[in-house]
PDB file of C-alpha atoms in Angstrom:
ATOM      1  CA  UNK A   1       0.000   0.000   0.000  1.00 58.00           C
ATOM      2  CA  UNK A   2       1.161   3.133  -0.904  1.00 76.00           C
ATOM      3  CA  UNK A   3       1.887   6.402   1.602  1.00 79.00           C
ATOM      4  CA  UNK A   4      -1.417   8.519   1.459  1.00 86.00           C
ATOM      5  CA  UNK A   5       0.483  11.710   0.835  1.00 88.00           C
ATOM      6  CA  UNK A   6      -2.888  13.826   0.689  1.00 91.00           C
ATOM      7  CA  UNK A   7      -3.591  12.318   4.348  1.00 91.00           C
ATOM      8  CA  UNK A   8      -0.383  13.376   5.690  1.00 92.00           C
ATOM      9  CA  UNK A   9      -0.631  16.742   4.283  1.00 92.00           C
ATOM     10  CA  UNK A  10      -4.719  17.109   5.572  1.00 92.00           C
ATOM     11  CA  UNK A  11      -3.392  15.661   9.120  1.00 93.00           C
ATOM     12  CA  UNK A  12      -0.535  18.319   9.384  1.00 93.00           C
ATOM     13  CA  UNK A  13      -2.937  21.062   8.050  1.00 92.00           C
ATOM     14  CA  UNK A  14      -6.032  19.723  10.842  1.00 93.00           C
ATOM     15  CA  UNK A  15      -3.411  19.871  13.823  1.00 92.00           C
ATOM     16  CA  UNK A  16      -2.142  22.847  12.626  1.00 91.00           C
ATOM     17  CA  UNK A  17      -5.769  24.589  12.737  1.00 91.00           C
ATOM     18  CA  UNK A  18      -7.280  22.881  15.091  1.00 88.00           C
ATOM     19  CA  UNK A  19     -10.564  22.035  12.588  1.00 89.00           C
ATOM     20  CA  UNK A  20     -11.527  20.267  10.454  1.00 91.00           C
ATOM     21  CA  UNK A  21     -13.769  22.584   9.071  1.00 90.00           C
ATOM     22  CA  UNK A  22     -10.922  25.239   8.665  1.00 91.00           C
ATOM     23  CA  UNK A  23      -8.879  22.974   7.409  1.00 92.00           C
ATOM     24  CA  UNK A  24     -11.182  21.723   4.812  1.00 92.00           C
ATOM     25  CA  UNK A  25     -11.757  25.082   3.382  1.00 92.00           C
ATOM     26  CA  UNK A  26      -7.916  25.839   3.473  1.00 92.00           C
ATOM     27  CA  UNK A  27      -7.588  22.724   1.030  1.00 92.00           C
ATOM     28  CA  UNK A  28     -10.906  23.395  -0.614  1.00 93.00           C
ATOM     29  CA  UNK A  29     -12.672  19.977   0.311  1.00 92.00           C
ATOM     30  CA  UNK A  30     -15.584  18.947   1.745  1.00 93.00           C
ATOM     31  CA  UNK A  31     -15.554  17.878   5.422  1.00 91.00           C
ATOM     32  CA  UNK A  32     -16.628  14.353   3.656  1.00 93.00           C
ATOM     33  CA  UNK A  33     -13.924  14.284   1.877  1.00 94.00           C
ATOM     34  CA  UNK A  34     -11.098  15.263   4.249  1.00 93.00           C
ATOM     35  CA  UNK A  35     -12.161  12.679   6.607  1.00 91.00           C
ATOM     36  CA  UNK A  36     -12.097  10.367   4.178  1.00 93.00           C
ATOM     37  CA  UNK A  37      -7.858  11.285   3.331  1.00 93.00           C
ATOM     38  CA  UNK A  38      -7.518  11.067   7.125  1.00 93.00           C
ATOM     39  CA  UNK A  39      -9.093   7.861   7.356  1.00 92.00           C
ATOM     40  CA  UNK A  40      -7.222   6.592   4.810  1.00 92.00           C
ATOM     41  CA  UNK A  41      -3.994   7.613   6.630  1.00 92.00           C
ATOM     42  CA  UNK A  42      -5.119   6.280   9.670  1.00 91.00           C
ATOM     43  CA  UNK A  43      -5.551   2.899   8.050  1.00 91.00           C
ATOM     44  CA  UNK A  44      -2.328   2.961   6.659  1.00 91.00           C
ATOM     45  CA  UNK A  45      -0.848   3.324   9.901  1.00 90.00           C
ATOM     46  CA  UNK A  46      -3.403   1.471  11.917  1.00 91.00           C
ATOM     47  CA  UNK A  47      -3.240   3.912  15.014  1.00 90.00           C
ATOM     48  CA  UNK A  48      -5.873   6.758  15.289  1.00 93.00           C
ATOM     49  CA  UNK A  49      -4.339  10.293  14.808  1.00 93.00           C
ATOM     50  CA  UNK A  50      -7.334  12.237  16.400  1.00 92.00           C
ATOM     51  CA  UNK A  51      -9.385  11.722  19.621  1.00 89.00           C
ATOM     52  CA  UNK A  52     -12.762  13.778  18.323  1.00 81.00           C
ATOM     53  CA  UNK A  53     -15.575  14.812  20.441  1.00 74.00           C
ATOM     54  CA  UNK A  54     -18.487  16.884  19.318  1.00 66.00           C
ATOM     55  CA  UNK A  55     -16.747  20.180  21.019  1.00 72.00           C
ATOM     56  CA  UNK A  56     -13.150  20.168  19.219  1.00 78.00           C
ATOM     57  CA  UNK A  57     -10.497  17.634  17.724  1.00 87.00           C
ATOM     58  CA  UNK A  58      -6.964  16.879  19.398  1.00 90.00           C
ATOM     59  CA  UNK A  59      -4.321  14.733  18.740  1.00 92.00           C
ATOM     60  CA  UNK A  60      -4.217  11.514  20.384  1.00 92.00           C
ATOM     61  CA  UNK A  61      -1.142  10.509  21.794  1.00 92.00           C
ATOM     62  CA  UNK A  62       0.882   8.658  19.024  1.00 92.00           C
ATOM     63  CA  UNK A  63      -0.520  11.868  16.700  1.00 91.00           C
ATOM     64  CA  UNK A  64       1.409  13.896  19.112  1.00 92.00           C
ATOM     65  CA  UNK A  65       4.244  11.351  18.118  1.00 93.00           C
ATOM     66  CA  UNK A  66       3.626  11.650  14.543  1.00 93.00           C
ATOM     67  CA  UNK A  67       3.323  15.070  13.860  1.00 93.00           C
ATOM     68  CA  UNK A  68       6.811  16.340  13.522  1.00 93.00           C
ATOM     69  CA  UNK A  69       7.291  13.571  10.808  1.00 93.00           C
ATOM     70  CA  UNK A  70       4.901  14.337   9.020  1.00 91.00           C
ATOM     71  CA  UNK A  71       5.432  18.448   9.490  1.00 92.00           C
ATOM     72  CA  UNK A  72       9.001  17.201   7.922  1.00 92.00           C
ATOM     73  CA  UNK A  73       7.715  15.415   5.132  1.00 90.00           C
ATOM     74  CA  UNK A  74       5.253  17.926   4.092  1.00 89.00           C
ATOM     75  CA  UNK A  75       8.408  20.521   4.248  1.00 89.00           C
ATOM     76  CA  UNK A  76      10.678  18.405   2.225  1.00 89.00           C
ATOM     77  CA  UNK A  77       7.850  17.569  -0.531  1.00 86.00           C
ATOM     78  CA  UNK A  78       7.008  21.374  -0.918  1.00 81.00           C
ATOM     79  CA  UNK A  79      10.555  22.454  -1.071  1.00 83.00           C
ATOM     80  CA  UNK A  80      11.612  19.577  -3.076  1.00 79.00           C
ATOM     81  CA  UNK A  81       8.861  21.037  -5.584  1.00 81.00           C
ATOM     82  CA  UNK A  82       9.398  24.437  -5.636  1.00 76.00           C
ATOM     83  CA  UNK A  83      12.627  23.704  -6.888  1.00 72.00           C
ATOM     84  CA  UNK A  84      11.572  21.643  -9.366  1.00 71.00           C
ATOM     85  CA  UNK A  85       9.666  24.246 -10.264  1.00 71.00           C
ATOM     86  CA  UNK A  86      12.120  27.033  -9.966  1.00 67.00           C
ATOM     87  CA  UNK A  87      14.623  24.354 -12.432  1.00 61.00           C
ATOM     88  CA  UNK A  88      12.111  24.614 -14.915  1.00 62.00           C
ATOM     89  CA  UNK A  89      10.826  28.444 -14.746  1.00 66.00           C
ATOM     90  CA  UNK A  90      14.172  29.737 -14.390  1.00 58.00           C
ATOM     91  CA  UNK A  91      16.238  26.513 -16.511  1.00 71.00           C
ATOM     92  CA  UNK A  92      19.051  26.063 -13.497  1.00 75.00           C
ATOM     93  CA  UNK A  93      21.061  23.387 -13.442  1.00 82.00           C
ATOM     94  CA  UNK A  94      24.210  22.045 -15.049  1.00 88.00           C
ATOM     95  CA  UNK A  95      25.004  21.574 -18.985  1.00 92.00           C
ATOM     96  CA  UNK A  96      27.504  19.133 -20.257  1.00 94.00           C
ATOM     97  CA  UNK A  97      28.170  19.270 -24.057  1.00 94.00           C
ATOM     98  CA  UNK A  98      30.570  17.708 -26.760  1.00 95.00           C
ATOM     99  CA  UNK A  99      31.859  19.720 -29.123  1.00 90.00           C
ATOM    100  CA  UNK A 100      34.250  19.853 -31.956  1.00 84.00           C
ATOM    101  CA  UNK A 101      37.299  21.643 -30.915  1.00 77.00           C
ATOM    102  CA  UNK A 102      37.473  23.970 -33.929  1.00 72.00           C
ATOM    103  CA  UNK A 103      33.506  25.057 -32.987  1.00 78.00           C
ATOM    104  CA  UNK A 104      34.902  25.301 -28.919  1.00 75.00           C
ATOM    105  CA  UNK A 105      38.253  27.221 -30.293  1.00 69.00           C
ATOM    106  CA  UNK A 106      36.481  29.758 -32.425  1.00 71.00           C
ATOM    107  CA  UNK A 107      32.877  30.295 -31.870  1.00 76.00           C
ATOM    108  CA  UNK A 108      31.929  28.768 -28.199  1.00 83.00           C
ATOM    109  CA  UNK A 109      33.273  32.049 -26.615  1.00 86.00           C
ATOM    110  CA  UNK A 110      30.749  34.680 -27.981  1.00 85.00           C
ATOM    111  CA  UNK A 111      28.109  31.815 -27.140  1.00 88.00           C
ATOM    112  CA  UNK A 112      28.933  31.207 -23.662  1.00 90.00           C
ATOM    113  CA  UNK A 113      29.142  34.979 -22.590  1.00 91.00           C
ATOM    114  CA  UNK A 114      25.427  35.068 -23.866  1.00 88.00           C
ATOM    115  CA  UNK A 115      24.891  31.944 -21.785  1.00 89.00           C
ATOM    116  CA  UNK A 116      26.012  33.384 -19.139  1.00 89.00           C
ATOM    117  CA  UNK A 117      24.423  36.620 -19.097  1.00 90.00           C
ATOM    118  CA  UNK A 118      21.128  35.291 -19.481  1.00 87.00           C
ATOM    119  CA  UNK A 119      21.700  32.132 -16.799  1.00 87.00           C
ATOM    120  CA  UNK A 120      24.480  33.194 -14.222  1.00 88.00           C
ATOM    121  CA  UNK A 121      23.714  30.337 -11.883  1.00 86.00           C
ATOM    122  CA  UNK A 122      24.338  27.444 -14.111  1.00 89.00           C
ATOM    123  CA  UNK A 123      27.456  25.313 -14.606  1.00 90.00           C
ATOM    124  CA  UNK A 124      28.771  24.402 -18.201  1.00 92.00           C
ATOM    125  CA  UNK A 125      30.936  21.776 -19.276  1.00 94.00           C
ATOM    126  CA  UNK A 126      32.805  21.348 -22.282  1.00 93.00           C
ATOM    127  CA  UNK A 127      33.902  18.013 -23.771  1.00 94.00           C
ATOM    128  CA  UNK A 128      35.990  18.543 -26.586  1.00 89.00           C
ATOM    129  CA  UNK A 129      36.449  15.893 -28.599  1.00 86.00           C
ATOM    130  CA  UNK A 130      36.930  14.990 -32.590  1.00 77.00           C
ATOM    131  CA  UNK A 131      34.677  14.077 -34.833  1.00 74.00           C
ATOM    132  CA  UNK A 132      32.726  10.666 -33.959  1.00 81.00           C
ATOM    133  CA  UNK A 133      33.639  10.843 -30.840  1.00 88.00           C
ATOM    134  CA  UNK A 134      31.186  13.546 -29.879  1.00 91.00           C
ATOM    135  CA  UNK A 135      28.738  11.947 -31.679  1.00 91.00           C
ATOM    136  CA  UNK A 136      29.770   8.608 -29.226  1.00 92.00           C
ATOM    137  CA  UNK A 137      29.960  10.956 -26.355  1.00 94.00           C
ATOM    138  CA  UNK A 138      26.064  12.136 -27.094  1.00 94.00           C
ATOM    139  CA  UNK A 139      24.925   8.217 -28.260  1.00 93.00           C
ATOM    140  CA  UNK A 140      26.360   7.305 -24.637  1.00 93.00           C
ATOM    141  CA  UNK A 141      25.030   9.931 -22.391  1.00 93.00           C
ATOM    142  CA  UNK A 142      28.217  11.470 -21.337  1.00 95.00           C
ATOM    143  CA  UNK A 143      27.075  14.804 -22.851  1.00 95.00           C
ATOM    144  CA  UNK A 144      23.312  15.829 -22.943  1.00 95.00           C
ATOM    145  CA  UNK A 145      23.803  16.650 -26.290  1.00 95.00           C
ATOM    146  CA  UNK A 146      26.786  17.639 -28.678  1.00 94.00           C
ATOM    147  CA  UNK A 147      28.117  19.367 -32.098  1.00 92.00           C
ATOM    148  CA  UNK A 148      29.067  17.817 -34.554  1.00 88.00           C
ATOM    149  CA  UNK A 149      29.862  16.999 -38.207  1.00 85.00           C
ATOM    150  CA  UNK A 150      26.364  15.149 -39.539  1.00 82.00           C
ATOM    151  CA  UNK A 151      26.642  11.623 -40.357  1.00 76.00           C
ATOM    152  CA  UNK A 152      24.619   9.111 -41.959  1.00 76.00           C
ATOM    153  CA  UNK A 153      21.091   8.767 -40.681  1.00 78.00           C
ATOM    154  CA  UNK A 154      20.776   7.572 -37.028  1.00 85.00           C
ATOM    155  CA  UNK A 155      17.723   6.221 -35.451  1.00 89.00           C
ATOM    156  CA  UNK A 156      18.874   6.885 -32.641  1.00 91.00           C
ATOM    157  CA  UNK A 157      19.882  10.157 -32.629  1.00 93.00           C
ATOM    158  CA  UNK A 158      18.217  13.967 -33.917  1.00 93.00           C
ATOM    159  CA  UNK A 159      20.039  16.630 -35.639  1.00 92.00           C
ATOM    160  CA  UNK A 160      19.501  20.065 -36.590  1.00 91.00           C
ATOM    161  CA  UNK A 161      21.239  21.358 -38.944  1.00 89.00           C
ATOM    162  CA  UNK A 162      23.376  24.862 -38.024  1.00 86.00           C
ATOM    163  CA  UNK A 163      25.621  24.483 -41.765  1.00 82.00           C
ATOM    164  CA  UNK A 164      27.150  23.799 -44.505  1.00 83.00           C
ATOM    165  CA  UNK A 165      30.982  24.718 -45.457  1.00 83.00           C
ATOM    166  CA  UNK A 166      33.186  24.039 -48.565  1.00 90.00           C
ATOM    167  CA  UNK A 167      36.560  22.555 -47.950  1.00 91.00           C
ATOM    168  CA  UNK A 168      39.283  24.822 -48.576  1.00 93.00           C
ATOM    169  CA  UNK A 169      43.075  25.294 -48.774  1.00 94.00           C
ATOM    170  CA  UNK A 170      44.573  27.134 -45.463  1.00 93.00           C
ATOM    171  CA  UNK A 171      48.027  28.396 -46.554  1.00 92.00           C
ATOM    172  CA  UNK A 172      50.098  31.594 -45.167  1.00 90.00           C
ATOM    173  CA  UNK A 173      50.392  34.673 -47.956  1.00 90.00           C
ATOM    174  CA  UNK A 174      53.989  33.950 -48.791  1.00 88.00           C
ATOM    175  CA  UNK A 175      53.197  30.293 -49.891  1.00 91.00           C
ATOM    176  CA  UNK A 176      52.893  29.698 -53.994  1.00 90.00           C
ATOM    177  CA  UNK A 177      49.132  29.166 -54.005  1.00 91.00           C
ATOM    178  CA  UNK A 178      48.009  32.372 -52.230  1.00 89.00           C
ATOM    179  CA  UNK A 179      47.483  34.344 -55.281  1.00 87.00           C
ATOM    180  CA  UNK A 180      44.826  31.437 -56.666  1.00 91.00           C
ATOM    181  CA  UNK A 181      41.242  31.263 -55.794  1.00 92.00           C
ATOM    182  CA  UNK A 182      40.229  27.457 -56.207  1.00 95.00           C
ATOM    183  CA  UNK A 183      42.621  25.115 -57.209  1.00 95.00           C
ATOM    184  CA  UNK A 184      41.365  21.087 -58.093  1.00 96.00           C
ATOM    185  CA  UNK A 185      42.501  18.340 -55.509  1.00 95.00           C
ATOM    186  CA  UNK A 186      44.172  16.587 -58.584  1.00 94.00           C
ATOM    187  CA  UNK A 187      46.342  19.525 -58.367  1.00 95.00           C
ATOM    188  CA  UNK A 188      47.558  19.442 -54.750  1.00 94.00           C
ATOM    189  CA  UNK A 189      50.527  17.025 -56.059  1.00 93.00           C
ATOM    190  CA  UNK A 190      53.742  18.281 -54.672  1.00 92.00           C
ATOM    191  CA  UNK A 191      52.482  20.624 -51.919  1.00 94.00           C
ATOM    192  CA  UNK A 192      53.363  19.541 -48.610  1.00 95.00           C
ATOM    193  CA  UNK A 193      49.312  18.887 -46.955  1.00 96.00           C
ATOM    194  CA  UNK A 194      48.585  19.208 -43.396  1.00 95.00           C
ATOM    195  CA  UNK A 195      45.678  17.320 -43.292  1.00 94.00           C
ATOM    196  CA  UNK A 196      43.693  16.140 -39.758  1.00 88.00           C
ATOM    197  CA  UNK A 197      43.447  12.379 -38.657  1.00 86.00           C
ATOM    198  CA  UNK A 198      42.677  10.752 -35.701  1.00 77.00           C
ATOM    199  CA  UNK A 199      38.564  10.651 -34.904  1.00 72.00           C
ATOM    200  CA  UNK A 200      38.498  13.978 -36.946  1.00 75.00           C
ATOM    201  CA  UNK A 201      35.185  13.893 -38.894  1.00 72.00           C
ATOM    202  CA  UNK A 202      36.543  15.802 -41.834  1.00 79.00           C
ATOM    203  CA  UNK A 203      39.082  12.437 -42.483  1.00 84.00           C
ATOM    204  CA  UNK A 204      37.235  10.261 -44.230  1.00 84.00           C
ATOM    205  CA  UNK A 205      35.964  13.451 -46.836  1.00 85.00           C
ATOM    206  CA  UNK A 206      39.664  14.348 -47.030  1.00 91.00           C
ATOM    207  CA  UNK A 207      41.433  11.084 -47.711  1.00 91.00           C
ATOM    208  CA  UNK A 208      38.535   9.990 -49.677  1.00 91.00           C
ATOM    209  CA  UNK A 209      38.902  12.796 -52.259  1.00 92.00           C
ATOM    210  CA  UNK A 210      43.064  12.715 -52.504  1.00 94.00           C
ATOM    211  CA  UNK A 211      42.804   9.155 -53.048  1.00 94.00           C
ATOM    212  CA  UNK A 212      40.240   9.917 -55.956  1.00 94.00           C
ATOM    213  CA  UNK A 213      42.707  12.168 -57.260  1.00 93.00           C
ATOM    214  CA  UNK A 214      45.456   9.785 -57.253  1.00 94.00           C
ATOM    215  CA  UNK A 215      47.154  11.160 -54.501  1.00 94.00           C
ATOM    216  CA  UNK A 216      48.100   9.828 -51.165  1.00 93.00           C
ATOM    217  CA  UNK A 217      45.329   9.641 -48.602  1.00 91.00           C
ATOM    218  CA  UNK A 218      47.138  11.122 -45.861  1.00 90.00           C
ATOM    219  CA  UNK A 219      49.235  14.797 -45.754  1.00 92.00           C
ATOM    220  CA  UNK A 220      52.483  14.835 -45.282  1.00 94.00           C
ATOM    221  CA  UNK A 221      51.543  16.202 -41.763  1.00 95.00           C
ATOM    222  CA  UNK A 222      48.710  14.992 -39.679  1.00 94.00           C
ATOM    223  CA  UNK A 223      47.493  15.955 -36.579  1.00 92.00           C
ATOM    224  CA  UNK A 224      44.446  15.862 -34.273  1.00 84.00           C
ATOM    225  CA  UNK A 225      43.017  19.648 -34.111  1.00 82.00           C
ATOM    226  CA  UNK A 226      42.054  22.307 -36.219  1.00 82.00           C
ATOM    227  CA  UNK A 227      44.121  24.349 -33.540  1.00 83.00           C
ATOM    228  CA  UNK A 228      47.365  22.642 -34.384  1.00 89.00           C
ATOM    229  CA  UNK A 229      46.977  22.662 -38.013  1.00 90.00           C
ATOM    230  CA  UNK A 230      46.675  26.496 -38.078  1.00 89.00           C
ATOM    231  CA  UNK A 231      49.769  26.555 -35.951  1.00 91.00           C
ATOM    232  CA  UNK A 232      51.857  24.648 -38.538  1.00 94.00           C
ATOM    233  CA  UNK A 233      50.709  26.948 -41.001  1.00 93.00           C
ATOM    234  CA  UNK A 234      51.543  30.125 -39.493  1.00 90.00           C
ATOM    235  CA  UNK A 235      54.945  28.265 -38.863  1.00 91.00           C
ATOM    236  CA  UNK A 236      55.507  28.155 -42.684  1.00 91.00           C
ATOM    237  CA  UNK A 237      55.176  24.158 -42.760  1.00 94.00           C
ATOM    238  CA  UNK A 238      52.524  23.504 -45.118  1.00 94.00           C
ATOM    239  CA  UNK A 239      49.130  24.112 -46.787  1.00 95.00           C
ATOM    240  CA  UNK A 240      46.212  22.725 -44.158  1.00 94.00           C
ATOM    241  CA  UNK A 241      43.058  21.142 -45.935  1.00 93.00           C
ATOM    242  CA  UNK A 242      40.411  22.491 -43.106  1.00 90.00           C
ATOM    243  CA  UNK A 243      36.625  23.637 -43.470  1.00 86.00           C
ATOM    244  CA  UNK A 244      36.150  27.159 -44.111  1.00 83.00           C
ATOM    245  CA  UNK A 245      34.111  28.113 -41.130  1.00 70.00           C
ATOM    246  CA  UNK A 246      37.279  27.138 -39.101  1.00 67.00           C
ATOM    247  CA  UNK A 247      37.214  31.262 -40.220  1.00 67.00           C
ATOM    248  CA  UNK A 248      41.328  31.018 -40.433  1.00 60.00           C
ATOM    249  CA  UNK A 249      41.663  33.985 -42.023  1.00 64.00           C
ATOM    250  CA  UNK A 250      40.274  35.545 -39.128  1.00 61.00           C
ATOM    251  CA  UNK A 251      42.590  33.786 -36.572  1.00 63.00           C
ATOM    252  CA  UNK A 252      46.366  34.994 -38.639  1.00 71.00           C
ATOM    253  CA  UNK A 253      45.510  38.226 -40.856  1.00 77.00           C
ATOM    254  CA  UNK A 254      48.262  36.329 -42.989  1.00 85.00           C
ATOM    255  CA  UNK A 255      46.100  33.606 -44.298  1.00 89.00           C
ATOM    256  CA  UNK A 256      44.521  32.752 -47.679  1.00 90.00           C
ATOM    257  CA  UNK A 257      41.603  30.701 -48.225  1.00 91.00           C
ATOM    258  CA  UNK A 258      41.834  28.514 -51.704  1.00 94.00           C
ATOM    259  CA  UNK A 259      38.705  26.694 -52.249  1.00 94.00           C
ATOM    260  CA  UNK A 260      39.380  23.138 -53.249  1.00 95.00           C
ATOM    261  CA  UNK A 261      37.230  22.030 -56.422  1.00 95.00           C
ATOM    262  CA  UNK A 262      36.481  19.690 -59.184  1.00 93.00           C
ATOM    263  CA  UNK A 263      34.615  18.576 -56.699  1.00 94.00           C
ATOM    264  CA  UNK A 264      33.460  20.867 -54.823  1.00 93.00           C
ATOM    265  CA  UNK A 265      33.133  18.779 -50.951  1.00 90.00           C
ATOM    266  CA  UNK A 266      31.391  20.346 -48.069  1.00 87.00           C
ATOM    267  CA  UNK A 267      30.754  18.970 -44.655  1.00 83.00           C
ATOM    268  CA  UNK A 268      27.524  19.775 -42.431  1.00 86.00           C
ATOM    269  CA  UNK A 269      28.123  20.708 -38.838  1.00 87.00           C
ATOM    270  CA  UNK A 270      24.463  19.631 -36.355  1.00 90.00           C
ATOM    271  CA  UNK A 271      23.500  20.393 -33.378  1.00 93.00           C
ATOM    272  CA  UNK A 272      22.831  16.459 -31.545  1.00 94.00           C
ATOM    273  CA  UNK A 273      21.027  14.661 -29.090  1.00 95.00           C
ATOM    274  CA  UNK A 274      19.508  11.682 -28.154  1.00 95.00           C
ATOM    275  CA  UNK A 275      15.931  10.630 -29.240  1.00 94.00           C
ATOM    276  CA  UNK A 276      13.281   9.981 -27.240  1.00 92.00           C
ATOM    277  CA  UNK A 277      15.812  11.443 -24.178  1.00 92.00           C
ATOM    278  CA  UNK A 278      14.290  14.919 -22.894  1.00 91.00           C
ATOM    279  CA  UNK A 279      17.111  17.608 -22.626  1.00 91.00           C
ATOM    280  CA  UNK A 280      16.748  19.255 -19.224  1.00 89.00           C
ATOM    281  CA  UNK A 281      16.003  22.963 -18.973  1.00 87.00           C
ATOM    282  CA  UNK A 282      18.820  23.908 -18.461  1.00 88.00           C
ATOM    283  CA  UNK A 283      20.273  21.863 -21.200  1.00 91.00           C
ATOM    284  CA  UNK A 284      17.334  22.779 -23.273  1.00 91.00           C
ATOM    285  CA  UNK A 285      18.144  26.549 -22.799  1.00 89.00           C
ATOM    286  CA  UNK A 286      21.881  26.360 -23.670  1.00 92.00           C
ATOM    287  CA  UNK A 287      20.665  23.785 -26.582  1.00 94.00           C
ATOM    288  CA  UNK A 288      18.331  26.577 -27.802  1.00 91.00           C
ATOM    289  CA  UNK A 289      21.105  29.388 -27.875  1.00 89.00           C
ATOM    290  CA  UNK A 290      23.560  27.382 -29.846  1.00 89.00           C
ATOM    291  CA  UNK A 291      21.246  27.059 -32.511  1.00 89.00           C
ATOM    292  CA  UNK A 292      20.121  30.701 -32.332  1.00 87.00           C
ATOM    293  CA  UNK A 293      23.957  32.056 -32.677  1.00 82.00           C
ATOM    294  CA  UNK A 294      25.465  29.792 -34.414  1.00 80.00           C
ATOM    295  CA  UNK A 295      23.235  29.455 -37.175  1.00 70.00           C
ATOM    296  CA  UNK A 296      24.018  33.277 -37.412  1.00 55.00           C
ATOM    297  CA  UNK A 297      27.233  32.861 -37.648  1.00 51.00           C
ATOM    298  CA  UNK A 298      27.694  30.246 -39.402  1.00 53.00           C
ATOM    299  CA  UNK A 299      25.073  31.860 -42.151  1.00 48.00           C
TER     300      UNK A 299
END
């Protein structure tokens, strides 16, 4: 049998007030039907909470016993409720998100000030990882939702879409391409390619499309991050096949975008979560400002 919650809450309300009839108004019952809740209660317990006469009510002795209980209870449900209600009204709590680093590096910092503005009391945390494995970090429930590059169709999984970006040729204005504005991937023989590897979701796009052009799959130089391929080109090393709204240009004023054609390849960067898993307010909040701003500026 299960605790009659209503009961406890009429009981505490009755000894409170000292009537029934008060106490049914308070609650807006009948009489009838607050005895009825108390009755319940007292079956559930099998002692009698009330000694009645026709004059007043009072507590019998093991009420007495059981009122600070159930003065506790009552305290602890309402509280635990209004902030349950406060979490939702107000969407506190704590976010954890994966993210590809390139999104974290360049555009997470203009979101998370807005975040922050809007919901000072709530914790964020960032899980920056590569490609599939912030889509593994979502499927998994380490993150209540992530950013990523789209994949094949998941039933397990929604996306919305934030955009779409041509792959293009990072290189530094004193290399021999920086004067050209596309050049084909059959025509990247001979220049030294930083290209990304590891769980990098752009890989498979990249190799792919060298090996269609005849050339090797992998760049002379591969690393993990968008971070550390910019790095080697500033340094002079190479040419770095990277997205274009990786916005390079914007991170060394001596870059030059070449856009990589014949074919044209562009990847899709979503917003993810799980199906049929409800994001929490607070998640659902942070989820909701993502899409707003970076759909801007990704536009």
């Amino acid at each position: 049998m299960k605790l009659p919650a209503d009961g406890v809450q009429a009981f505490v309300l009755i000894a409170e007030l000292g009537s029934y009839h008060r106490a049914a108004e308070a609650l807006g019952l009948t009489q009838t039907a607050l005895t009825r809740r108390i009755q319940k209660l007292e079956g559930f317990l099998g002692l009698t909470l009330f000694d009645r006469t026709t004059r007043a009510v009072r507590l019998s002795s093991v009420g007495s016993e059981f009122l600070p209980l159930a003065t506790r209870l009552i305290a602890d449900f309402t509280q635990g409720i209004e902030r349950l209600r406060a979490t939702s009204r107000l969407s506190v709590g704590d976010v954890t998100v994966a993210m590809l680093q390139s999104v974290a590096f360049r555009q997470l910092p203009d979101v998370l000030n807005a975040y922050a503005r809007d919901y000072p009391q709530n914790r964020v945390q960032i899980l920056e990882r590569s490609g599939v494995l912030v889509t593994e970090a979502v499927r998994q429930g380490e993150a209540d939702f992530g950013i990523h590059i789209q994949q094949d169709d998941d039933a397990d999984l929604i996306e919305d879409q934030l955009m779409r970006d041509p792959l293009v040729l990072v290189c530094h204005r004193g290399h021999a391409l920086a004067g050209t504005e596309a050049i084909r991937w059959a025509d990247l023989s001979g220049i030294d390619l930083i290209t990304l590897g590891g769980a990098s979701g752009n890989r498979r796009l990249v190799e792919a499309e060298l090996t269609a052009a005849g050339l090797p799959g992998r760049g002379r130089f591969v690393v993990e991050s968008t971070p550390t391929a910019i790095a080697l080109v500033s340094a002079g090393v190479g040419a770095a096949i990277l997205p274009a709204a990786s916005r390079a240009t914007s991170v060394v004023e001596e870059f030059v975008e070449v856009l990589l054609t014949e074919p044209v390849i562009h990847r899709t960067i979503s917003l993810v979560r799980r199906r049929n898993v409800s994001l929490t307010p607070a998640a659902s909040a942070f989820y909701t400002v993502l899409k707003t701003r970076l759909s801007v500026v990704f536009a």
